[in-house]
Coordinates of C-alpha atoms in Angstrom, one line a residue:
M1 CA 95.7 84.3 99.2
T2 CA 92.3 83.2 100.1
T3 CA 89.6 82.3 97.5
K4 CA 87.8 85.5 98.7
Q5 CA 90.6 87.5 98.1
K6 CA 91.5 86.0 94.7
L7 CA 87.5 86.4 93.8
M8 CA 87.6 90.4 94.5
K9 CA 90.8 91.0 92.7
R10 CA 89.5 89.3 89.5
V11 CA 86.4 91.4 90.1
L12 CA 88.6 94.8 90.7
Y13 CA 90.3 93.6 87.8
V14 CA 87.1 93.9 85.8
I15 CA 85.6 96.9 87.2
T16 CA 88.4 99.4 87.3
P17 CA 89.0 99.5 83.6
I18 CA 85.3 99.7 83.1
L19 CA 85.2 102.8 85.4
M20 CA 88.5 104.1 83.7
F21 CA 86.6 103.5 80.2
S22 CA 83.6 105.2 81.5
T23 CA 85.3 108.1 82.9
L24 CA 87.0 108.7 79.9
S25 CA 83.8 108.7 77.9
A26 CA 82.1 110.9 80.2
V27 CA 85.3 113.7 80.0
S28 CA 85.3 113.2 76.4
Y29 CA 81.3 113.6 76.4
L30 CA 81.5 116.8 79.0
K31 CA 84.0 118.3 76.3
N32 CA 82.1 118.0 73.8
N33 CA 79.0 119.4 75.3
S34 CA 81.4 122.5 76.2
E35 CA 82.6 122.8 73.0
I36 CA 78.8 122.8 71.1
V37 CA 77.7 125.0 73.9
S38 CA 80.8 127.5 73.3
K39 CA 80.6 127.7 69.6
S40 CA 77.0 127.5 69.8
Q41 CA 76.8 130.7 71.9
N42 CA 79.0 132.3 70.2
E43 CA 78.4 131.7 66.3
A44 CA 75.2 131.4 66.7
I45 CA 74.4 134.5 68.5
W46 CA 76.8 136.4 66.1
F47 CA 74.5 135.0 63.3
V48 CA 71.3 136.3 65.0
L49 CA 72.6 139.5 66.4
Q50 CA 73.9 140.7 62.7
L51 CA 70.2 139.3 61.3
T52 CA 68.6 141.5 63.8
K53 CA 70.5 144.4 63.1
E54 CA 70.0 144.3 59.3
Y55 CA 66.1 143.7 60.1
S56 CA 66.1 146.5 62.5
E57 CA 68.1 148.9 59.9
F58 CA 65.9 148.2 57.0
I59 CA 62.5 148.8 59.3
F60 CA 64.2 152.0 59.8
Q61 CA 65.3 152.8 56.3
L62 CA 61.6 151.9 55.3
Q63 CA 60.3 154.3 58.0
N64 CA 62.5 157.0 56.4
Y65 CA 61.2 156.2 53.1
Q66 CA 57.7 156.8 54.3
F67 CA 58.4 160.1 55.6
G68 CA 60.4 161.1 52.7
Q69 CA 64.0 161.0 54.2
S70 CA 65.4 158.5 52.1
D71 CA 65.2 157.3 48.4
H72 CA 63.6 154.0 47.2
N73 CA 67.2 152.8 46.4
D74 CA 68.7 153.5 49.9
M75 CA 65.7 151.6 51.2
M76 CA 65.9 148.5 48.6
I77 CA 70.0 148.1 49.4
Q78 CA 69.0 147.6 52.8
Y79 CA 66.6 144.8 51.9
E80 CA 68.6 142.9 49.9
I81 CA 71.4 143.0 52.5
L82 CA 68.5 141.9 54.8
W83 CA 67.3 139.2 52.4
S84 CA 71.1 138.1 52.5
R85 CA 71.7 137.5 56.0
F86 CA 68.3 135.4 56.1
N87 CA 69.6 133.3 53.0
T88 CA 73.2 133.1 54.4
I89 CA 72.0 131.5 57.5
V90 CA 69.0 129.5 55.8
N91 CA 71.0 128.2 52.8
N92 CA 74.8 128.3 53.9
S93 CA 75.9 124.9 55.4
Q94 CA 79.1 127.0 56.8
V95 CA 76.9 128.4 59.2
M96 CA 77.2 125.7 62.1
H97 CA 75.9 124.7 65.4
L98 CA 72.4 126.7 64.7
D99 CA 70.8 123.2 64.2
Q100 CA 71.8 122.5 68.0
F101 CA 68.6 124.9 68.6
K102 CA 65.6 122.7 67.7
G103 CA 63.1 124.8 65.5
T104 CA 65.4 128.1 65.2
L105 CA 66.3 127.1 61.6
D106 CA 62.8 126.4 60.6
E107 CA 61.5 129.7 62.3
I108 CA 64.2 132.0 60.6
N109 CA 63.2 130.2 57.6
L110 CA 59.2 131.4 58.2
H111 CA 60.1 134.9 58.7
F112 CA 62.8 134.5 55.6
T113 CA 59.5 133.5 53.2
K114 CA 57.2 136.0 54.7
V115 CA 60.2 139.1 54.1
K116 CA 60.5 137.2 50.4
S117 CA 56.6 137.6 50.3
L118 CA 56.8 141.4 50.5
E119 CA 59.0 142.0 47.8
N120 CA 57.1 142.4 45.2
M121 CA 55.3 145.4 47.3
L122 CA 58.3 147.0 48.0
L123 CA 59.4 147.1 44.4
E124 CA 55.5 148.6 43.5
L125 CA 56.2 151.5 46.3
P126 CA 57.4 154.1 44.1
S127 CA 54.2 154.0 42.1
T128 CA 51.7 153.1 45.1
Q129 CA 53.5 154.7 47.8
N130 CA 51.4 152.3 49.8
V131 CA 54.0 152.0 52.7
K132 CA 52.0 151.8 56.0
P133 CA 50.8 148.5 55.3
L134 CA 54.7 147.2 54.7
L135 CA 55.7 148.7 57.8
V136 CA 53.3 147.1 59.8
S137 CA 53.8 144.0 58.5
F138 CA 57.8 144.2 58.8
R139 CA 57.7 145.2 62.1
D140 CA 55.2 142.5 63.6
D141 CA 57.3 140.1 61.7
Y142 CA 60.4 141.6 63.3
E143 CA 58.8 141.6 66.9
D144 CA 57.8 138.2 66.6
L145 CA 61.2 137.1 65.4
I146 CA 62.8 139.1 68.1
I147 CA 60.5 137.2 70.9
F148 CA 61.5 133.9 69.5
L149 CA 65.0 134.3 69.1
N150 CA 65.2 136.0 72.9
F151 CA 63.2 132.7 74.2
K152 CA 65.5 130.6 72.0
F153 CA 68.6 131.9 73.4
R154 CA 68.2 132.3 77.1
L155 CA 70.7 130.2 79.3
S156 CA 67.5 129.6 81.5
S157 CA 65.3 128.0 78.9
G158 CA 65.6 126.2 75.5
D159 CA 67.8 123.9 74.1
L160 CA 71.1 126.0 75.3
G161 CA 70.0 125.7 78.8
D162 CA 69.2 122.2 78.7
R163 CA 72.7 121.6 77.2
I164 CA 74.2 123.3 80.5
Q165 CA 72.1 121.2 82.4
A166 CA 73.5 117.9 80.7
I167 CA 76.7 119.6 81.2
T168 CA 76.2 119.9 85.2
E169 CA 74.8 116.6 85.5
T170 CA 78.0 115.0 83.4
E171 CA 80.3 116.9 85.4
M172 CA 78.5 115.3 88.9
I173 CA 78.7 112.0 87.0
I174 CA 82.5 112.2 86.4
R175 CA 82.9 113.3 89.6
Y176 CA 81.4 110.1 91.2
L177 CA 83.4 107.9 88.6
I178 CA 86.6 109.6 89.8
I179 CA 85.8 109.1 93.2
T180 CA 84.7 105.5 92.3
T181 CA 87.8 104.9 90.5
L182 CA 90.2 106.1 93.2
L183 CA 88.7 103.9 95.7
M184 CA 88.8 101.0 93.4
G185 CA 92.3 101.6 92.6
G186 CA 93.0 102.0 96.7
L187 CA 91.5 98.7 97.3
M188 CA 93.5 97.7 94.5
A189 CA 96.5 98.9 95.7
F190 CA 95.5 97.5 99.2
L191 CA 95.4 94.0 97.9
L192 CA 98.5 94.5 95.7
L193 CA 100.5 95.4 99.1
R194 CA 99.0 92.4 100.9
E195 CA 99.5 90.3 98.4
S196 CA 103.1 91.5 98.6
R197 CA 103.6 91.3 102.2
S198 CA 102.2 87.6 101.9
H199 CA 104.7 86.9 98.8
H200 CA 107.5 88.6 101.2
K201 CA 106.4 86.1 104.3
L202 CA 106.5 83.3 102.1
A203 CA 109.8 84.4 100.7
M204 CA 111.2 84.7 104.4
N205 CA 109.5 82.3 106.3
D206 CA 109.9 78.3 106.3
G207 CA 107.5 76.5 104.6
L208 CA 107.3 73.7 106.8
T209 CA 107.6 75.4 110.6
G210 CA 106.7 78.9 109.8
I211 CA 109.5 80.8 111.5
Y212 CA 112.3 82.9 109.5
N213 CA 114.1 80.5 106.7
R214 CA 117.5 80.8 105.7
L215 CA 117.1 83.7 103.0
W216 CA 116.2 85.7 105.9
L217 CA 118.2 84.5 108.5
N218 CA 121.3 85.7 105.7
Q219 CA 119.7 89.2 105.0
K220 CA 119.9 89.6 108.6
L221 CA 123.4 88.6 109.6
Y222 CA 124.6 90.5 106.6
A223 CA 122.8 93.4 107.9
L224 CA 124.2 93.4 111.3
E225 CA 127.7 93.3 109.8
R226 CA 127.0 96.1 108.0
L227 CA 126.1 98.3 110.8
N228 CA 129.0 96.4 113.1
Q229 CA 126.6 95.2 115.4
S230 CA 127.5 93.0 117.8
F231 CA 125.9 89.7 118.4
T232 CA 125.9 86.1 119.5
F233 CA 124.9 83.2 117.2
Y234 CA 123.6 79.6 118.2
L235 CA 123.6 77.0 115.7
I236 CA 121.6 74.3 116.9
D237 CA 121.3 70.7 115.5
L238 CA 119.2 68.3 116.7
D239 CA 120.2 64.6 117.6
G240 CA 119.4 61.3 116.2
F241 CA 117.1 63.2 113.7
K242 CA 118.1 60.9 110.8
P243 CA 117.1 57.8 112.7
I244 CA 113.5 59.3 113.8
N245 CA 113.2 59.9 109.7
D246 CA 114.6 56.5 108.9
T247 CA 112.3 54.8 111.8
L248 CA 109.3 56.3 112.1
G249 CA 108.9 58.1 108.6
H250 CA 109.7 61.6 107.5
H251 CA 105.9 62.7 108.4
A252 CA 107.5 61.9 112.2
G253 CA 110.4 64.2 111.5
D254 CA 108.2 67.0 109.8
E255 CA 106.2 66.7 113.0
L256 CA 108.8 67.0 115.4
L257 CA 110.6 70.1 113.5
K258 CA 107.3 71.5 113.9
K259 CA 107.4 71.0 117.5
V260 CA 110.9 72.3 118.2
A261 CA 110.0 75.8 115.7
H262 CA 106.8 76.4 118.2
R263 CA 108.9 76.2 121.2
L264 CA 111.6 78.1 119.6
S265 CA 109.4 80.4 118.1
H266 CA 108.7 81.6 122.2
L267 CA 112.4 82.8 122.6
D268 CA 111.7 85.5 119.2
S269 CA 112.2 88.7 120.5
D270 CA 113.4 92.2 120.2
T271 CA 116.6 90.5 122.0
Y272 CA 116.8 87.0 120.2
H273 CA 115.8 85.9 116.7
V274 CA 114.8 82.5 115.5
A275 CA 115.4 80.7 112.0
R276 CA 115.5 77.6 110.5
M277 CA 118.5 77.1 108.9
G278 CA 117.2 73.7 107.0
G279 CA 117.1 70.1 107.6
D280 CA 117.3 69.7 111.6
E281 CA 119.2 72.8 111.7
F282 CA 117.9 75.6 113.6
A283 CA 119.5 79.2 114.8
I284 CA 119.4 81.8 116.8
I285 CA 120.6 85.4 116.6
E286 CA 121.2 87.1 120.5
L287 CA 121.5 90.8 119.7
C288 CA 124.2 92.6 122.3
S289 CA 123.1 96.1 123.8
P290 CA 126.0 98.1 124.6
S291 CA 125.3 97.7 128.3
T292 CA 125.7 93.9 127.7
N293 CA 128.5 93.6 125.8
S294 CA 131.0 93.2 128.6
Q295 CA 129.0 89.8 129.4
A296 CA 129.2 88.9 126.0
N297 CA 132.6 86.6 127.0
H298 CA 130.5 84.9 129.5
P299 CA 130.0 81.0 128.6
H300 CA 126.4 81.0 130.0
S301 CA 123.6 83.8 129.5
D302 CA 120.2 83.8 129.8
I303 CA 119.2 82.2 126.8
T304 CA 121.2 79.1 127.6
D305 CA 118.9 78.5 130.3
L306 CA 116.1 78.9 128.1
L307 CA 117.3 76.9 125.4
T308 CA 117.7 74.1 128.1
E309 CA 114.1 74.3 129.0
V310 CA 113.0 74.0 125.1
F311 CA 114.6 70.7 125.2
A312 CA 114.0 69.6 128.7
Q313 CA 110.2 68.4 128.1
P314 CA 109.6 65.5 125.8
F315 CA 108.4 65.9 122.5
M316 CA 104.8 64.4 121.2
F317 CA 105.2 63.2 117.8
A318 CA 104.0 60.0 116.0
G319 CA 101.9 59.4 118.6
A320 CA 103.9 59.0 121.8
L321 CA 106.5 61.0 123.7
H322 CA 110.1 61.3 122.8
Q323 CA 113.0 62.8 124.6
I324 CA 115.1 65.0 122.3
S325 CA 118.3 66.3 122.5
A326 CA 119.9 69.0 120.4
S327 CA 124.0 70.0 119.9
I328 CA 124.6 73.9 120.1
G329 CA 127.6 75.4 118.6
V330 CA 128.1 79.3 119.7
S331 CA 130.3 82.1 118.0
Q332 CA 130.3 86.0 118.7
F333 CA 130.4 88.9 115.9
P334 CA 133.0 90.8 116.1
K335 CA 134.8 89.7 119.5
Q336 CA 135.9 86.3 117.8
A337 CA 134.4 86.2 114.2
K338 CA 135.2 89.2 112.2
S339 CA 133.1 88.1 109.3
I340 CA 129.3 86.4 108.6
S341 CA 131.6 83.4 107.1
A342 CA 133.8 83.0 110.3
V343 CA 130.7 83.2 112.2
L344 CA 129.0 80.2 110.6
K345 CA 132.3 78.1 110.5
Q346 CA 132.8 78.8 113.9
A347 CA 129.2 78.0 115.3
D348 CA 129.5 75.2 113.0
F349 CA 132.8 73.8 114.7
A350 CA 131.8 74.4 118.1
M351 CA 128.3 72.4 117.5
Y352 CA 130.7 69.5 115.7
E353 CA 133.1 69.2 118.7
V354 CA 129.3 68.7 121.2
K355 CA 128.5 66.2 119.0
Q356 CA 132.1 64.4 118.9
C357 CA 132.0 64.7 122.9
G358 CA 128.6 62.6 122.9
K359 CA 126.1 65.3 121.5
D360 CA 123.2 67.1 123.9
G361 CA 125.4 70.2 124.9
L362 CA 126.5 73.9 124.4
R363 CA 129.6 75.0 123.4
H364 CA 131.4 78.6 122.8
F365 CA 134.1 78.8 119.9
S366 CA 137.2 80.2 121.2
C367 CA 141.0 80.7 119.9
R368 CA 144.2 81.8 120.9
S369 CA 145.1 84.1 118.6
K370 CA 142.7 87.0 117.0
A371 CA 143.1 86.4 113.6
P372 CA 139.8 85.2 111.8
F373 CA 138.9 81.3 112.4
D374 CA 139.3 80.5 108.7
T375 CA 143.0 81.2 108.5
Q376 CA 145.3 78.1 109.2
E377 CA 147.2 79.1 112.1
D378 CA 144.0 79.2 114.2
Q379 CA 143.9 76.5 116.7
P380 CA 140.2 76.8 118.1
I381 CA 139.5 75.6 121.9
I382 CA 136.3 75.0 122.9
G383 CA 135.1 76.0 126.0

């Protein structure tokens, strides 16, 4: 992973939790405001409607008293009800959310003070019979109260409207936060996937040469065994590699391994797969399609010529050209070997025979019987 990718990961690890916290905070704020608006709209309007209803009923009773259609006691009872409504709103702490509407409680308290100031005149009515001035005062006060409340509780203006606007803005912020968080999450997932692939590549590829390693090779071989896929296995062992390390140094040996792997990697395709088994040993898997199965027994195939070309040209390492040869043992699955273990043993045996016969060659393993190679009765014949 590059320094830039590491820095990006750190930034994402910092920004993503902040975005998630911001989103949760915004959602909580939106929920709180929504509840306030809902409760304020329902509870406050209920108390206001009750107040205006009782106020309207009181004025109606006062008019009836003026025309002799109601007695003084009935009118005063309605006044007491109105007084009680005002007092509940202004002084009862259980009445909630009216304080969310700025100036509402103060305005209602002013009207309550006005109503209380006229109480003595109401009590003196039986003796004075001066109803009209009181009726005018109460009507004017009632109309002023209605105008204020209508304005205050309109959705298009006032504090309720401001809160609804705040909710709308918060919803937009939450949308942007969610989109940004999803983008950040997607980017983080992409980086993690890329990092996972990078780790997988490191696990499956040889650290020195860059081609597939023994772990990948084992997984590939056992996968082919499960599928009963026919293939030919080539085990390649470099000749004279130890003297190179001893005389020219391990750096020269590593350089040679890289050069060999580079040439062999050109063989890697859908048909051939190249891997380093370890040390100076390489392996090639040649997949056999149904059309080529009939040719699988032939001791020479296209890859034989390709491998000859790989080692025909000298290799440049340690500042000079060196001619390098290889001993190659070949086995076939499932024609000869019935298991992966047998494949490896047969190829190793064939490669060992090449070493014993002077090195620099390729041999296919064969045996007289169809029994697996690892039984004591098998008598291997190299051809």
